[in-house]
Coordinates of C-alpha atoms and ligand atoms in Angstrom, one line a residue:
M910 CA 2.8 -17.9 27.5
T911 CA 0.0 -16.8 25.1
T912 CA -2.6 -19.1 23.6
L913 CA -2.7 -18.9 19.9
R914 CA -6.1 -18.2 18.5
I915 CA -6.8 -20.2 15.3
E916 CA -10.1 -19.9 13.5
T917 CA -11.2 -22.5 11.0
D918 CA -13.2 -21.8 7.8
A919 CA -12.5 -18.1 8.5
D920 CA -14.4 -15.3 6.7
L921 CA -12.0 -13.1 4.7
G922 CA -14.8 -10.9 3.4
R923 CA -14.7 -8.6 6.3
R924 CA -10.9 -8.5 6.2
N925 CA -10.3 -7.0 2.8
T926 CA -11.3 -3.3 2.0
L927 CA -12.8 -4.3 -1.4
A928 CA -15.2 -6.6 0.6
L929 CA -14.7 -9.5 -1.7
P930 CA -16.0 -12.8 -0.4
A931 CA -13.6 -15.6 0.4
R932 CA -12.9 -18.1 3.1
A933 CA -9.7 -19.5 4.5
A934 CA -9.3 -23.0 5.9
Q935 CA -7.4 -21.6 9.0
L936 CA -6.7 -18.1 10.2
A937 CA -4.2 -17.3 13.0
T938 CA -4.3 -13.9 14.6
I939 CA -0.6 -13.2 15.5
R940 CA -0.2 -10.8 18.4
S941 CA 3.4 -11.4 19.3
L942 CA 6.6 -12.9 18.1
D943 CA 6.1 -15.8 20.5
E944 CA 2.8 -16.6 18.9
A945 CA 4.5 -16.6 15.5
R946 CA 7.3 -18.9 16.7
A947 CA 4.7 -21.2 18.3
L948 CA 2.8 -21.4 15.0
V949 CA 5.9 -22.2 13.0
A950 CA 7.0 -24.9 15.4
D951 CA 3.5 -26.6 15.5
P952 CA 3.8 -29.8 13.4
R953 CA 0.1 -29.6 12.5
R954 CA 0.8 -26.5 10.5
R955 CA 3.8 -27.7 8.7
G956 CA 3.5 -27.9 4.9
L957 CA 0.3 -25.9 4.8
P958 CA 0.3 -23.1 2.2
R959 CA 0.4 -19.8 4.0
F960 CA -0.6 -16.2 3.4
V961 CA 0.1 -13.1 5.5
L962 CA -2.6 -10.6 5.8
G963 CA -2.2 -7.0 7.0
G964 CA -5.2 -4.6 6.6
G965 CA -6.4 -6.2 3.4
S966 CA -6.3 -2.8 1.7
N967 CA -4.2 -3.9 -1.4
L968 CA -5.8 -7.2 -2.0
V969 CA -8.1 -8.7 -4.6
L970 CA -9.3 -12.0 -3.2
C971 CA -10.0 -14.3 -6.1
G972 CA -11.4 -17.3 -4.2
D973 CA -11.2 -19.5 -1.2
F974 CA -7.8 -20.4 0.3
A975 CA -7.2 -24.0 1.5
G976 CA -4.3 -23.0 3.7
L977 CA -3.4 -20.9 6.7
V978 CA -3.8 -17.1 6.8
L979 CA -1.6 -15.3 9.3
Q980 CA -3.2 -11.9 10.4
A981 CA -0.4 -9.8 11.6
A982 CA -1.8 -8.1 14.7
L983 CA 1.4 -7.2 16.5
S984 CA 1.1 -3.9 18.3
G985 CA 3.2 -1.3 20.1
R986 CA 5.1 1.8 19.0
A987 CA 7.9 3.6 20.7
R988 CA 11.0 5.8 20.1
T989 CA 13.8 3.4 19.9
G990 CA 16.8 5.5 19.1
E991 CA 18.4 8.7 18.3
D992 CA 21.7 9.9 16.6
A993 CA 23.0 13.3 15.6
E994 CA 20.8 13.5 12.5
A995 CA 17.6 11.5 13.3
F996 CA 15.1 9.9 15.6
Y997 CA 14.2 6.3 15.2
V998 CA 10.7 5.0 15.9
T999 CA 9.5 1.5 15.8
A1000 CA 6.0 0.1 15.4
G1001 CA 4.5 -3.4 15.5
A1002 CA 3.4 -4.6 12.1
G1003 CA -0.2 -4.7 13.0
E1004 CA -0.5 -1.1 14.0
N1005 CA -2.8 1.0 11.9
W1006 CA -0.7 3.1 9.6
H1007 CA -2.6 6.4 9.9
D1008 CA -2.7 6.2 13.7
F1009 CA 1.0 5.5 13.7
V1010 CA 1.7 8.6 11.6
Q1011 CA -0.5 10.7 13.9
W1012 CA 1.4 9.4 16.9
T1013 CA 4.8 10.3 15.4
L1014 CA 3.5 13.9 14.9
A1015 CA 2.1 14.1 18.4
A1016 CA 5.4 12.9 19.7
G1017 CA 7.1 15.7 17.9
H1018 CA 8.8 13.7 15.2
P1019 CA 7.8 14.9 11.7
G1020 CA 8.6 13.1 8.5
L1021 CA 5.7 10.9 7.6
E1022 CA 3.0 13.6 7.3
N1023 CA 2.6 13.3 3.5
L1024 CA 1.7 9.6 4.0
A1025 CA -1.3 10.5 6.3
L1026 CA -4.6 8.5 5.9
I1027 CA -3.1 5.7 3.7
P1028 CA -5.1 2.7 4.7
G1029 CA -3.5 -0.5 5.9
T1030 CA -1.0 -1.5 8.5
V1031 CA 2.6 -0.5 9.4
G1032 CA 3.8 -4.0 8.4
A1033 CA 2.4 -3.7 4.9
A1034 CA 3.9 -0.3 4.3
P1035 CA 7.4 -1.4 3.2
I1036 CA 6.1 -4.3 1.1
Q1037 CA 4.7 -2.0 -1.6
N1038 CA 6.8 1.0 -0.5
I1039 CA 3.7 3.1 0.0
G1040 CA 3.9 6.6 -1.4
A1041 CA 1.9 9.7 -1.7
Y1042 CA 2.3 13.5 -2.4
G1043 CA 6.0 13.3 -3.2
L1044 CA 7.2 10.9 -0.5
E1045 CA 7.8 7.2 -0.4
V1046 CA 8.2 5.2 2.8
C1047 CA 11.6 4.0 1.8
E1048 CA 12.9 7.6 2.3
R1049 CA 12.0 7.3 6.1
F1050 CA 12.9 3.7 6.5
A1051 CA 15.6 2.3 8.8
H1052 CA 15.0 -1.5 9.0
L1053 CA 12.4 -4.1 9.6
D1054 CA 12.3 -7.4 11.5
A1055 CA 10.7 -10.3 9.9
L1056 CA 10.3 -13.9 11.0
D1057 CA 11.3 -16.3 8.3
L1058 CA 8.4 -18.8 8.5
D1059 CA 10.3 -21.5 6.7
A1060 CA 13.4 -21.4 8.9
G1061 CA 11.7 -20.1 12.1
E1062 CA 14.4 -17.4 12.3
L1063 CA 14.2 -13.7 12.8
R1064 CA 15.8 -11.6 10.1
R1065 CA 16.6 -8.0 9.9
F1066 CA 16.2 -6.2 6.5
D1067 CA 17.8 -2.8 6.0
A1068 CA 16.8 -0.6 3.1
A1069 CA 19.3 -2.1 0.7
A1070 CA 18.0 -5.6 1.5
C1071 CA 14.5 -4.4 0.9
R1072 CA 15.4 -3.4 -2.7
F1073 CA 12.8 -0.7 -2.8
G1074 CA 11.4 0.5 -6.1
Y1075 CA 8.3 2.4 -7.2
R1076 CA 5.5 0.7 -5.1
D1077 CA 7.9 -2.2 -5.0
S1078 CA 10.3 -4.2 -2.7
V1079 CA 12.0 -7.5 -2.5
F1080 CA 8.9 -9.0 -0.9
K1081 CA 7.0 -8.5 -4.1
Q1082 CA 10.0 -9.2 -6.4
E1083 CA 10.6 -12.5 -4.8
G1084 CA 6.9 -13.3 -4.5
W1085 CA 7.2 -13.7 -0.7
H1086 CA 4.0 -11.7 -0.3
L1087 CA 2.1 -14.5 -2.0
S1088 CA 4.0 -17.5 -0.6
G1089 CA 3.9 -16.4 3.0
R1090 CA 7.6 -16.7 3.5
Y1091 CA 8.0 -13.9 5.9
L1092 CA 5.9 -12.4 8.7
I1093 CA 7.0 -8.8 9.2
V1094 CA 6.8 -8.2 12.9
A1095 CA 8.1 -4.7 13.4
V1096 CA 9.3 -1.7 11.3
T1097 CA 11.8 1.0 12.4
F1098 CA 11.6 4.4 10.7
R1099 CA 14.4 7.0 10.6
L1100 CA 12.9 10.5 10.9
P1101 CA 15.6 13.2 10.2
K1102 CA 15.8 16.0 12.8
A1103 CA 16.4 18.5 9.9
W1104 CA 12.8 18.8 8.6
A1105 CA 11.5 20.6 5.5
P1106 CA 8.0 20.6 4.3
L1107 CA 7.3 18.6 1.0
T1108 CA 4.6 20.6 -0.7
R1109 CA 5.5 20.3 -4.5
Y1110 CA 2.3 18.3 -5.3
A1111 CA -0.2 20.8 -6.6
D1112 CA -3.1 19.5 -4.5
V1113 CA -1.1 19.9 -1.3
A1114 CA 0.1 23.4 -2.2
A1115 CA -3.4 24.5 -3.2
E1116 CA -5.0 23.0 0.1
L1117 CA -2.5 24.9 2.2
D1118 CA -2.9 28.0 0.2
A1119 CA -6.7 27.8 0.6
A1120 CA -6.3 27.4 4.4
G1121 CA -4.0 30.5 4.4
V1122 CA -1.0 28.6 5.7
A1123 CA 2.2 30.1 4.3
R1124 CA 4.7 28.3 6.4
P1125 CA 3.2 24.8 7.1
T1126 CA 4.2 22.6 10.0
A1127 CA 4.2 18.8 9.6
V1128 CA 0.8 18.8 11.4
D1129 CA -0.6 21.3 8.8
I1130 CA 0.6 19.1 5.9
A1131 CA -0.9 16.0 7.6
A1132 CA -4.2 17.9 7.9
A1133 CA -4.0 19.1 4.2
V1134 CA -3.3 15.5 3.0
T1135 CA -6.1 14.1 5.1
A1136 CA -8.6 16.6 3.8
I1137 CA -7.6 16.0 0.2
R1138 CA -7.8 12.3 0.6
R1139 CA -11.2 12.4 2.4
R1140 CA -12.6 14.5 -0.4
K1141 CA -11.2 12.5 -3.4
L1142 CA -11.0 9.0 -2.1
P1143 CA -13.9 6.8 -1.1
D1144 CA -14.0 5.5 2.5
P1145 CA -13.8 1.7 2.2
A1146 CA -16.3 1.4 5.0
A1147 CA -18.9 3.1 2.9
I1148 CA -17.7 2.2 -0.7
P1149 CA -15.4 -0.8 -0.7
N1150 CA -12.2 -0.2 -2.6
A1151 CA -8.4 -0.9 -2.6
G1152 CA -7.0 2.6 -3.3
S1153 CA -5.3 3.2 -6.6
F1154 CA -6.0 0.2 -8.6
F1155 CA -3.2 0.8 -11.2
Q1156 CA 0.3 2.0 -10.9
N1157 CA 1.3 5.1 -12.9
P1158 CA 3.1 3.8 -15.9
V1159 CA 6.6 5.0 -16.5
V1160 CA 7.5 5.0 -20.2
A1161 CA 10.4 5.9 -22.4
A1162 CA 10.9 9.7 -23.1
E1163 CA 10.2 9.2 -26.8
Q1164 CA 6.9 7.5 -26.2
A1165 CA 5.9 10.2 -23.7
A1166 CA 6.8 12.9 -26.3
R1167 CA 4.7 11.2 -29.0
L1168 CA 1.8 10.9 -26.7
Q1169 CA 2.0 14.5 -25.6
A1170 CA 2.0 15.6 -29.1
A1171 CA -1.2 13.8 -29.7
Y1172 CA -2.7 14.6 -26.3
P1173 CA -1.4 18.0 -25.1
A1174 CA -3.3 17.8 -21.8
L1175 CA -1.6 14.5 -20.8
P1176 CA 0.1 15.0 -17.4
T1177 CA 3.7 13.9 -17.5
Y1178 CA 6.4 13.8 -14.8
A1179 CA 10.1 13.4 -15.7
Q1180 CA 11.9 10.7 -13.7
A1181 CA 15.5 10.7 -12.5
D1182 CA 16.3 7.9 -14.9
G1183 CA 15.2 9.9 -18.0
R1184 CA 11.9 8.1 -18.3
V1185 CA 8.6 9.7 -17.9
K1186 CA 5.7 8.9 -15.5
L1187 CA 2.2 9.2 -16.9
A1188 CA -0.9 9.7 -14.7
A1189 CA -2.9 6.3 -15.0
G1190 CA -6.0 8.1 -13.7
W1191 CA -5.9 10.5 -16.7
L1192 CA -5.5 7.7 -19.2
I1193 CA -8.4 5.8 -17.6
E1194 CA -10.7 8.8 -17.6
Q1195 CA -9.8 9.6 -21.3
A1196 CA -10.6 6.0 -22.2
G1197 CA -14.1 6.6 -20.9
W1198 CA -14.0 4.6 -17.7
K1199 CA -14.5 7.3 -15.1
G1200 CA -17.7 6.6 -13.3
R1201 CA -18.5 3.7 -15.5
N1202 CA -19.6 0.3 -14.2
R1203 CA -19.2 -3.2 -15.4
G1204 CA -21.4 -5.5 -13.4
P1205 CA -21.2 -4.9 -9.7
V1206 CA -17.9 -3.0 -10.0
G1207 CA -16.9 0.3 -11.4
M1208 CA -14.2 3.1 -11.7
F1209 CA -15.0 5.8 -9.1
E1210 CA -16.6 8.9 -10.4
K1211 CA -14.4 11.3 -8.4
Q1212 CA -11.1 9.5 -9.1
A1213 CA -10.9 7.2 -12.2
L1214 CA -7.9 5.3 -10.7
I1215 CA -10.0 3.7 -7.9
L1216 CA -12.0 0.6 -8.6
V1217 CA -15.0 0.3 -6.4
N1218 CA -17.3 -2.6 -5.3
R1219 CA -20.9 -1.2 -5.7
G1220 CA -22.1 -4.3 -3.9
G1221 CA -22.0 -8.0 -4.1
A1222 CA -18.8 -8.2 -6.3
R1223 CA -16.6 -11.2 -6.5
G1224 CA -12.9 -11.4 -7.4
A1225 CA -13.8 -12.4 -10.9
D1226 CA -15.8 -9.2 -11.4
V1227 CA -12.9 -7.0 -10.3
R1228 CA -10.5 -8.9 -12.7
A1229 CA -12.9 -8.6 -15.6
L1230 CA -13.2 -4.9 -15.1
A1231 CA -9.5 -4.3 -14.6
D1232 CA -8.8 -6.3 -17.8
A1233 CA -11.4 -4.2 -19.8
V1234 CA -9.8 -1.0 -18.6
R1235 CA -6.3 -2.2 -19.3
A1236 CA -7.3 -3.4 -22.8
D1237 CA -9.0 0.0 -23.6
V1238 CA -5.9 2.1 -22.3
Q1239 CA -3.6 -0.2 -24.3
A1240 CA -5.7 0.2 -27.5
R1241 CA -6.0 3.9 -27.2
F1242 CA -2.6 5.0 -25.9
G1243 CA -0.3 1.9 -26.4
V1244 CA 0.4 2.0 -22.7
A1245 CA 0.2 -1.1 -20.5
L1246 CA -1.2 -0.6 -17.0
A1247 CA -0.2 -2.8 -14.1
P1248 CA -2.5 -3.5 -11.2
E1249 CA -1.3 -2.2 -7.9
P1250 CA -3.1 -4.7 -5.6
I1251 CA -2.2 -8.3 -5.2
Y1252 CA -4.5 -10.9 -6.7
F1253 CA -4.8 -13.8 -4.3
P1254 CA -4.9 -16.8 -4.5
A1255 CA -3.0 -16.5 -7.8
T1256 CA -4.7 -18.2 -10.7
Ligands
NAP1982 P1 -2.9 13.6 -8.6 O1 -2.5 14.6 -7.7 O2 -4.2 13.7 -9.4 O3 -1.7 13.3 -9.7 C1 -1.9 12.2 -10.6 C2 -0.5 11.5 -10.6 O4 0.5 12.3 -11.0 C3 -0.2 11.0 -9.2 O5 -0.5 9.7 -9.1 C4 1.3 11.4 -9.1 O6 2.2 10.3 -9.1 C5 1.6 12.2 -10.3 N1 2.0 13.6 -9.8 C6 1.2 14.6 -9.4 N2 2.0 15.7 -9.1 C7 3.3 15.3 -9.2 C8 4.5 16.0 -9.0 N3 4.5 17.3 -8.5 N4 5.6 15.3 -9.2 C9 5.6 14.0 -9.6 N5 4.4 13.3 -9.8 C10 3.3 14.0 -9.6 O7 -3.0 12.2 -7.9 P2 -4.0 11.5 -7.0 O8 -4.5 10.3 -7.6 O9 -5.0 12.5 -6.3 O10 -3.0 11.0 -5.8 C11 -2.3 11.9 -5.0 C12 -1.2 11.1 -4.3 O11 -1.6 10.2 -3.4 C13 -0.3 10.4 -5.3 O12 1.0 10.5 -4.8 C14 -0.8 9.1 -5.3 O13 0.2 8.1 -5.6 C15 -1.2 8.9 -3.8 N6 -2.2 7.9 -3.7 C16 -1.9 6.6 -3.6 C17 -2.9 5.6 -3.5 C18 -2.6 4.2 -3.5 O14 -3.5 3.4 -3.2 N7 -1.4 3.7 -3.7 C19 -4.2 6.0 -3.5 C20 -4.5 7.3 -3.7 C21 -3.5 8.3 -3.8 P3 2.6 9.4 -7.8 O15 1.5 8.4 -7.6 O16 3.8 8.7 -8.3 O17 2.8 10.3 -6.6

């Protein structure tokens, strides 16, 4: 039997990568399913508003929280299955994502290498269907196990039940990520035995080319992606940030054609459904926000899509800058940008 650790008046400032200050009335660090079940069964916690925290890397904390934060710290990773086409690997929700990717590669199971160095935890990965360099986690997903914190029951979600979309899943669609309905405890990935390198993103191809790698292995791709990310993206430990702050907008083909006629340099990517994805970072840069600050926050000088805390920012500062950027992009291009991180508590 484990003893559940519950901290009161907990500091969330060091638990979010934007380093925004906030406190939670209670914070429970959950290291096992037993601990999660014990928490749910405890009558003293009943009725308390809840929030599940992973690595805090996709979060804008807007103030204190008078409820219970569950920090998912469940660990463990193992190969859990195999069939004719694929290996299956399972990791605890609290495992660091990048460490897990490295572990799969060291174990000889490629497939996640394009997602190297994404900050956050394994449990958070399916919630926003993390993606980078031409791969989304849903393409390597088998299922996840989550504890329904209302019913106290474990539920398995396969890919269909997760209703994955572009940086989206049922957890966001139903607002469960804000209401603390489910605690994801473990995620199982399906890594096909037939592996082919995904190098269609120009940055990846150029990085491999520069390294003289003509026939990359998965380890080569992970190294290339890691090098690109280290160069372009600020390390949250040095410059607090939450990764890409806005989703790339996907617009109707006619709107994309009109914009391209007016702005021939605008990068566009045709989608399978006939719509067109625009690069949010380009729109933000053209709107004059690259490297520009507003109070203690700014848009990063090397990557306009990243909002950074220059020191001492609060959630309201982040919101004000994000709103100003959105308004300028809307006025100039007629395109609505949607934030990628979650604002919490919602106001
Ligand atoms: P980039 O290479 O400068 O490209 C700008 C945007 O164009 C990307 O966001 C990407 O969309 C899209 N794009 C580029 N090449 C493409 C292709 N061959 N086919 C389809 N779409 C293409 O982007 P970046 O900002 O340096 O980011 C590189 C990758 O890492 C992207 O996939 C990005 O999403 C990912 N990333 C994610 C985060 C995060 O916090 N979520 C942070 C940093 C980077 P997609 O975003 O749809 O891939």
